mmCIF file of C-alpha atoms and ligand atoms in Angstrom:
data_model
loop_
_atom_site.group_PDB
_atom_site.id
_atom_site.type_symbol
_atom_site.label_atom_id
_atom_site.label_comp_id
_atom_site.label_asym_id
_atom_site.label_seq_id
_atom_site.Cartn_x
_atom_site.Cartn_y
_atom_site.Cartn_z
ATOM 1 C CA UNK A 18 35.884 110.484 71.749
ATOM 2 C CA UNK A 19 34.525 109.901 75.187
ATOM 3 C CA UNK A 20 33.774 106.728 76.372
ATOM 4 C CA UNK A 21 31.365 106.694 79.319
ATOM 5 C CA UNK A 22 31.948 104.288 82.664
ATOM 6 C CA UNK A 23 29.457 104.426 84.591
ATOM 7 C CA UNK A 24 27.655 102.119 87.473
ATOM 8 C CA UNK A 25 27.374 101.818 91.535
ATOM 9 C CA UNK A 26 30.751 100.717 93.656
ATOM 10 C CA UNK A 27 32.373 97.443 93.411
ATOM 11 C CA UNK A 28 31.127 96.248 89.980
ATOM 12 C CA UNK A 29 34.836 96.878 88.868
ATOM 13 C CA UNK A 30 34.391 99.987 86.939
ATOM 14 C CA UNK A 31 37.914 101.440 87.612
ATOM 15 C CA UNK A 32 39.532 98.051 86.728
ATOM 16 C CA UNK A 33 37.547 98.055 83.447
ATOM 17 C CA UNK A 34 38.155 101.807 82.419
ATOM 18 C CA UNK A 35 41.910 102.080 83.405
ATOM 19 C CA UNK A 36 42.442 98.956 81.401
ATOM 20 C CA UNK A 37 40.390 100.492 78.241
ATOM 21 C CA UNK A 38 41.989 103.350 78.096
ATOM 22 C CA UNK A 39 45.119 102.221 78.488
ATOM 23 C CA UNK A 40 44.574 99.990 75.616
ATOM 24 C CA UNK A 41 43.290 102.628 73.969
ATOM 25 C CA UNK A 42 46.132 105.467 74.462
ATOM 26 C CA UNK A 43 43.063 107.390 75.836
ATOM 27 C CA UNK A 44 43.941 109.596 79.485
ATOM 28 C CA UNK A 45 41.401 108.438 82.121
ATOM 29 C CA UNK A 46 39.576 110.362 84.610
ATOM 30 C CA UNK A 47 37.741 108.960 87.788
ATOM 31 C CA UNK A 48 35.227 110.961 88.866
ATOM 32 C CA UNK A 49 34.776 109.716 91.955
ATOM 33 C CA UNK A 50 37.894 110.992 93.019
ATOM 34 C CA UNK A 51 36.485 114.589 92.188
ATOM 35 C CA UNK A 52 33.417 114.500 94.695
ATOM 36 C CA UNK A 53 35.496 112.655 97.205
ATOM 37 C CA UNK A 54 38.118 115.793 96.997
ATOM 38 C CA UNK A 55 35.106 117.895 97.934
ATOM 39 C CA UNK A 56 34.313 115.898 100.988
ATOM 40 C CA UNK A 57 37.531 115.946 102.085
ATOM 41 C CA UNK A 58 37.483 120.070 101.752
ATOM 42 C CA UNK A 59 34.343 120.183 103.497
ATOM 43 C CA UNK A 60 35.832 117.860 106.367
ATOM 44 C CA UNK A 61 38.927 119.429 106.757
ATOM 45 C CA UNK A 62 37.260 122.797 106.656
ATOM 46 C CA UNK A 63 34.485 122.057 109.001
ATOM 47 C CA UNK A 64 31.426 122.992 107.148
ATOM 48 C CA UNK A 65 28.442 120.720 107.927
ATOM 49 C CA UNK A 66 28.300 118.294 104.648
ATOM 50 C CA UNK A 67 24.247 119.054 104.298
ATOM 51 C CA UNK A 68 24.829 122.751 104.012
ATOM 52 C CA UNK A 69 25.617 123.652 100.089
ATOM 53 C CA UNK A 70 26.280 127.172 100.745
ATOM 54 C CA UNK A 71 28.942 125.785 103.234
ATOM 55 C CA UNK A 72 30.105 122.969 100.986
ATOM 56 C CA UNK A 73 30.633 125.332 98.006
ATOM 57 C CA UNK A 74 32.142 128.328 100.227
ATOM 58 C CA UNK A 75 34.909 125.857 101.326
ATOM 59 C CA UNK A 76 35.501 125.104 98.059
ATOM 60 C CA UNK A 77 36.080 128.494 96.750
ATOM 61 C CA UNK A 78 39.183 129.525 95.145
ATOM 62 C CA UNK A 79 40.646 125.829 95.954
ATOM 63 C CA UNK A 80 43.072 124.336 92.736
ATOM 64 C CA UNK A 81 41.726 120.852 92.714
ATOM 65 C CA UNK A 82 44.385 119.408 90.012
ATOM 66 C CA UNK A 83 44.216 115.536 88.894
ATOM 67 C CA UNK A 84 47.316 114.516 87.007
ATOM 68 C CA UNK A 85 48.188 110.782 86.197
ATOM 69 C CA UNK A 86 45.353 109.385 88.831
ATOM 70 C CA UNK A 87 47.405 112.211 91.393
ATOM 71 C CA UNK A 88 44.598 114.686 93.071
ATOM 72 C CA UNK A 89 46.478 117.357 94.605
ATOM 73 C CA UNK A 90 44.251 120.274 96.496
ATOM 74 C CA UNK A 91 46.717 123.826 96.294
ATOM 75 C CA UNK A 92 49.165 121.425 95.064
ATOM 76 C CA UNK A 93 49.006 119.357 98.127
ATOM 77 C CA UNK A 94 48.937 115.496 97.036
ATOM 78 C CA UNK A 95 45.831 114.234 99.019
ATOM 79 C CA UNK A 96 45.372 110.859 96.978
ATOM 80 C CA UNK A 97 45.852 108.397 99.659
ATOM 81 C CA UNK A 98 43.533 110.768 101.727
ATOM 82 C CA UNK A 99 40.756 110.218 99.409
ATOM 83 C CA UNK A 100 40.292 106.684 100.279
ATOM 84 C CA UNK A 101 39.346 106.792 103.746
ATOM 85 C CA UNK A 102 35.883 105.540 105.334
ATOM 86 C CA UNK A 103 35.655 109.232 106.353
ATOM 87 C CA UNK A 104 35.969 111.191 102.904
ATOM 88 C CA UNK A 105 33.831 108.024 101.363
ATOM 89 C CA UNK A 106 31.091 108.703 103.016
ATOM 90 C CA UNK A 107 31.564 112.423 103.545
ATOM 91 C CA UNK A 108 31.571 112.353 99.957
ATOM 92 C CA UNK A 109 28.292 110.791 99.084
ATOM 93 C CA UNK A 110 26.813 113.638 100.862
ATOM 94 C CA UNK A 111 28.266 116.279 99.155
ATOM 95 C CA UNK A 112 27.589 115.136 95.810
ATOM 96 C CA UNK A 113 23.698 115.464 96.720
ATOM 97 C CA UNK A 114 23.929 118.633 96.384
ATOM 98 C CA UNK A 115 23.052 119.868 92.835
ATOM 99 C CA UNK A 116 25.558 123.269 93.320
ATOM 100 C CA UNK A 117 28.285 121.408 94.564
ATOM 101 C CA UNK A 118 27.927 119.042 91.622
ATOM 102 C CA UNK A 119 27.876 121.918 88.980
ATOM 103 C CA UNK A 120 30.788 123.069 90.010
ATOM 104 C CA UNK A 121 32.414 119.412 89.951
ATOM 105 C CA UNK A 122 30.819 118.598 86.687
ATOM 106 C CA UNK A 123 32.473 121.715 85.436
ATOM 107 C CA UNK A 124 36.171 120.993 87.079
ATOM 108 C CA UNK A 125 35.342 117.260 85.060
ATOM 109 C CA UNK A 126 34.880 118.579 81.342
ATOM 110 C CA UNK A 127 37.504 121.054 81.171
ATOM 111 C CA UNK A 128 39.976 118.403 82.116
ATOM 112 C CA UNK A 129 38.978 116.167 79.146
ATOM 113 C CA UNK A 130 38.631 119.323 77.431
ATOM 114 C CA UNK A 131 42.321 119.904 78.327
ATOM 115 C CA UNK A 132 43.293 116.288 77.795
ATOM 116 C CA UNK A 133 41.636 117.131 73.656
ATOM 117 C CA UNK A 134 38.561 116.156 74.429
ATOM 118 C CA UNK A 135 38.587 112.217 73.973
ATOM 119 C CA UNK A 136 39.070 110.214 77.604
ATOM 120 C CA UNK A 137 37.581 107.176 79.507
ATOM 121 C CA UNK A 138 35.721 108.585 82.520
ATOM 122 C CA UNK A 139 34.160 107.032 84.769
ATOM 123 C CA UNK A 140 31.430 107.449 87.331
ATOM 124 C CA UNK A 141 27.808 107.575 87.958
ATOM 125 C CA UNK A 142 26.305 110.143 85.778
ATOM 126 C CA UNK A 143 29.093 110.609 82.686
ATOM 127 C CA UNK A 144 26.449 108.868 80.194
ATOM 128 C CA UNK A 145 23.442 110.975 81.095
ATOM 129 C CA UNK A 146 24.365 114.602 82.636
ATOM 130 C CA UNK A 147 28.389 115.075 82.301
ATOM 131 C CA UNK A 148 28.865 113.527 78.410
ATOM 132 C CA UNK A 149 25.522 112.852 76.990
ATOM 133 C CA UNK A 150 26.550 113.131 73.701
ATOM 134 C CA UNK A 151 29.347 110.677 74.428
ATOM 135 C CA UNK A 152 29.303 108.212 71.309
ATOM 136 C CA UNK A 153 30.211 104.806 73.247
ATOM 137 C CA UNK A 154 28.970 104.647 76.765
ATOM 138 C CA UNK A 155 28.633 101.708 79.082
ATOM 139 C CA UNK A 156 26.698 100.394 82.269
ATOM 140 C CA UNK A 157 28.453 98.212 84.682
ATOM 141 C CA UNK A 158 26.266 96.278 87.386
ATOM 142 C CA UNK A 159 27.226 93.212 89.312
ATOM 143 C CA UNK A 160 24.860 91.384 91.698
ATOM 144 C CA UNK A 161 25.334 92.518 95.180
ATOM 145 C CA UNK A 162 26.607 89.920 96.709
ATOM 146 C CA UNK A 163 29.574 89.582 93.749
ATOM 147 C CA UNK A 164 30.249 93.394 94.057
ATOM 148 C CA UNK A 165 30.701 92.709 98.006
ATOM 149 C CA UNK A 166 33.079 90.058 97.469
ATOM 150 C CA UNK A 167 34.730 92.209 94.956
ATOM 151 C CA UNK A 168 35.068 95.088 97.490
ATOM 152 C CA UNK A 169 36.507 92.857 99.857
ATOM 153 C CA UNK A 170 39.528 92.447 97.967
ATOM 154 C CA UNK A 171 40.186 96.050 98.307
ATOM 155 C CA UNK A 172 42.764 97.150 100.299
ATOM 156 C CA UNK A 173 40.376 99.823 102.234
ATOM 157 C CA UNK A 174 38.077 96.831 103.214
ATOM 158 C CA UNK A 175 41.291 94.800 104.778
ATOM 159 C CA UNK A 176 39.345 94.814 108.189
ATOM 160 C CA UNK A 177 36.118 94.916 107.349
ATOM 161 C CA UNK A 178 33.529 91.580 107.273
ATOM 162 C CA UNK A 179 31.432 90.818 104.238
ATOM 163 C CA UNK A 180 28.402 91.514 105.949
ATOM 164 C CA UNK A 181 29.546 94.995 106.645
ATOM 165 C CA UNK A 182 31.272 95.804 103.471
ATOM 166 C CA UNK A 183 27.649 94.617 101.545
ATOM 167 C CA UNK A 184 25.568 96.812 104.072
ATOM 168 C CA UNK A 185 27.806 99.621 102.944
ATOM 169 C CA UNK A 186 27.405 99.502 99.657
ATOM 170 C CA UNK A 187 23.604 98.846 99.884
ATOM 171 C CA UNK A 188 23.580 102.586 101.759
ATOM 172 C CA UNK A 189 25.999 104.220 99.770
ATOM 173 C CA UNK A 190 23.864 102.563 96.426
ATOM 174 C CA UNK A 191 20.293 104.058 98.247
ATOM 175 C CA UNK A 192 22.212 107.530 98.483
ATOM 176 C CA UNK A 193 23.592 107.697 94.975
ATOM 177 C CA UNK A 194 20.473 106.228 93.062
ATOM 178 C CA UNK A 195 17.644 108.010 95.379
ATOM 179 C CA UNK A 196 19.114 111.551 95.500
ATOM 180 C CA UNK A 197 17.467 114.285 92.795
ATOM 181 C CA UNK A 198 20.618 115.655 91.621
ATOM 182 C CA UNK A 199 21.740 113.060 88.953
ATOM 183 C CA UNK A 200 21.067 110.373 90.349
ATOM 184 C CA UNK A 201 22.836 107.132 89.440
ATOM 185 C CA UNK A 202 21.412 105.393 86.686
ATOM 186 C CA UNK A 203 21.609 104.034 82.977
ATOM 187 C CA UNK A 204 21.497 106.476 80.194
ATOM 188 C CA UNK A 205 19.080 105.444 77.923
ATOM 189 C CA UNK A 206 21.230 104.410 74.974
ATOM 190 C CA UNK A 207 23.818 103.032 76.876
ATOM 191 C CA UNK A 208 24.891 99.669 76.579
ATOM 192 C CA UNK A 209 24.161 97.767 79.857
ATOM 193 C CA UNK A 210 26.732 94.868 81.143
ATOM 194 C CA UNK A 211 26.138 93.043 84.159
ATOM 195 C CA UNK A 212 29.934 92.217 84.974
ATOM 196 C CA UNK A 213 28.647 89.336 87.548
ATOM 197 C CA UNK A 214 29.612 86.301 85.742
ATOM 198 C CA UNK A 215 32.457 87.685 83.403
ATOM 199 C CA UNK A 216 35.991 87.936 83.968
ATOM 200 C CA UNK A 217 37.466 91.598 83.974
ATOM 201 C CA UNK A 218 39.554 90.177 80.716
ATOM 202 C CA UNK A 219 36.263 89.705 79.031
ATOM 203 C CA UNK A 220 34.255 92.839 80.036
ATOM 204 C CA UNK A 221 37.104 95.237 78.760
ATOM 205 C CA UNK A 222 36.933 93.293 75.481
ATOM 206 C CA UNK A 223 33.155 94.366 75.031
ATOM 207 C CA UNK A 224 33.736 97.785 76.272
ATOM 208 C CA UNK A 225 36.284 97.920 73.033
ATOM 209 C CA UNK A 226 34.193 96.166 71.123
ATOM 210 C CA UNK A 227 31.679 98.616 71.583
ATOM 211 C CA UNK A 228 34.333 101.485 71.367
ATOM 212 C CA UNK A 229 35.460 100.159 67.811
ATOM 213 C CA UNK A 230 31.643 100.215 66.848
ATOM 214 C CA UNK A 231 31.788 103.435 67.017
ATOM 215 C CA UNK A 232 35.143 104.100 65.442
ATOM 216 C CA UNK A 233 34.134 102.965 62.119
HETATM 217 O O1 DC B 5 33.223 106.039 92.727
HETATM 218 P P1 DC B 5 33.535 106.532 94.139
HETATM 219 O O2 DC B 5 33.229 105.537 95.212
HETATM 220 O O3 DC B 5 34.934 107.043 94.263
HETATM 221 O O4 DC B 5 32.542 107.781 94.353
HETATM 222 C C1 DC B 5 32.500 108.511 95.561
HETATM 223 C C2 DC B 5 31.142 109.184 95.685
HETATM 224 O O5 DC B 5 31.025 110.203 94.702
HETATM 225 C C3 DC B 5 29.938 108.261 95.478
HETATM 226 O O6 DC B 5 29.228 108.064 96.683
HETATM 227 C C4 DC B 5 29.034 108.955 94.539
HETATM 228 C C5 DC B 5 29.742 110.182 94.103
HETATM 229 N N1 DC B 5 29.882 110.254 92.653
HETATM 230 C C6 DC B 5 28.888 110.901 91.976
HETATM 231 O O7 DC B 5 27.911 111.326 92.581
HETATM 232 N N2 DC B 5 28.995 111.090 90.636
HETATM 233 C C7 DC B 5 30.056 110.627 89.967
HETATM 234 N N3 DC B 5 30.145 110.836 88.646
HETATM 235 C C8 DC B 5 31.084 109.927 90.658
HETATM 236 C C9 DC B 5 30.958 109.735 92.017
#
């Protein structure tokens, strides 16, 4: 079974799904990892980030592996590379671009096709484009402000101020919810939790509440 994460940044979704599918026994795959992997290709490669035909040429023939939470690129481990301010917003850019995306969406379902098809994965468009037949799937949101303060216990926001952490997220939000490729919001059957006032304890309890639902 695949249980659907999905939501903007800083409303705790990898806290929540790591949790769930550890308690679950279930493998778990971050897709945001998988678009920022592209933007670090096109980076490193030089092609400009608006240019698909670029984006998807530097991509080419690339082994983009993700073992244990590990991204390795031609067996490189580039998982600490992924988190820069660089590859964050490089990748918001790629993943605008519906070709890039179809590629990515198709690197995401073989590996919980791999992993025997059940898996937590989280992201921004599991529940409507990647799984939509995925029986439990869930909708994180957070008010700003909380997902700001939430960010800024990151350890990639270390020297950054609230005010610039929350502007960030505003953009980044404007990219992934305005762009026509997928863009991020709510399936319509999926169960919608604003994590604002709720302790990360309690949210993965109604994430496996709502997983057991569909168990029986
Ligand atoms: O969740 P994250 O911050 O690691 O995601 C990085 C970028 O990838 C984010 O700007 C949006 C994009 N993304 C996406 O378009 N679709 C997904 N399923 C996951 C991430």
């Amino acid at each position: 079974m695949v249980i659907a994460v999905d939501g903007p940044g800083g409303v705790g979704k990898s806290t929540v799904a790591s949790r769930v599918a550890e308690a679950l026994g279930l493998p778990h795959l971050d897709t945001g990892s998988t678009y920022r992997a592209a933007g670090l290709v096109a980076l490193r490669s030089g092609a400009p980030l608006g240019d698909s035909t670029a984006v998807l040429a530097a991509l080419d023939g690339l082994d983009i592996r993700i073992v244990d939470g590990i991204v390795s690129i031609d067996g490189v481990d580039v998982t600490e590379d992924l988190r820069s301010d660089e590859v964050t917003k490089a990748s918001s850019i790629v993943a605008t671009h519906p070709e890039v995306r179809e590629q990515i969406v198709a690197l995401q379902q073989a590996w919980v096709a791999k992993q025997g098809g059940s898996a937590v994965v989280e992201g921004r468009d599991i529940g409507t484009v990647v799984f939509p037949d995925a029986p439990v799937k869930i909708y994180l949101t957070a008010r700003p402000e909380i997902r700001a303060a939430r960010r800024s216990g990151d350890a990639e926001a270390a020297d950054k101020s609230k005010d610039q952490i929350a502007a960030e997220l505003a953009a980044r939000d404007h990219a992934d919810s305005s762009r026509k490729a997928s863009p991020l919001r709510p399936a319509a059957d999926a169960e919608i939790i604003d994590t604002s006032d709720l302790s990360i304890d309690e949210v993965v309890e109604r994430v496996l509440a709502s997983a057991a639902r569909h168990e029986t």
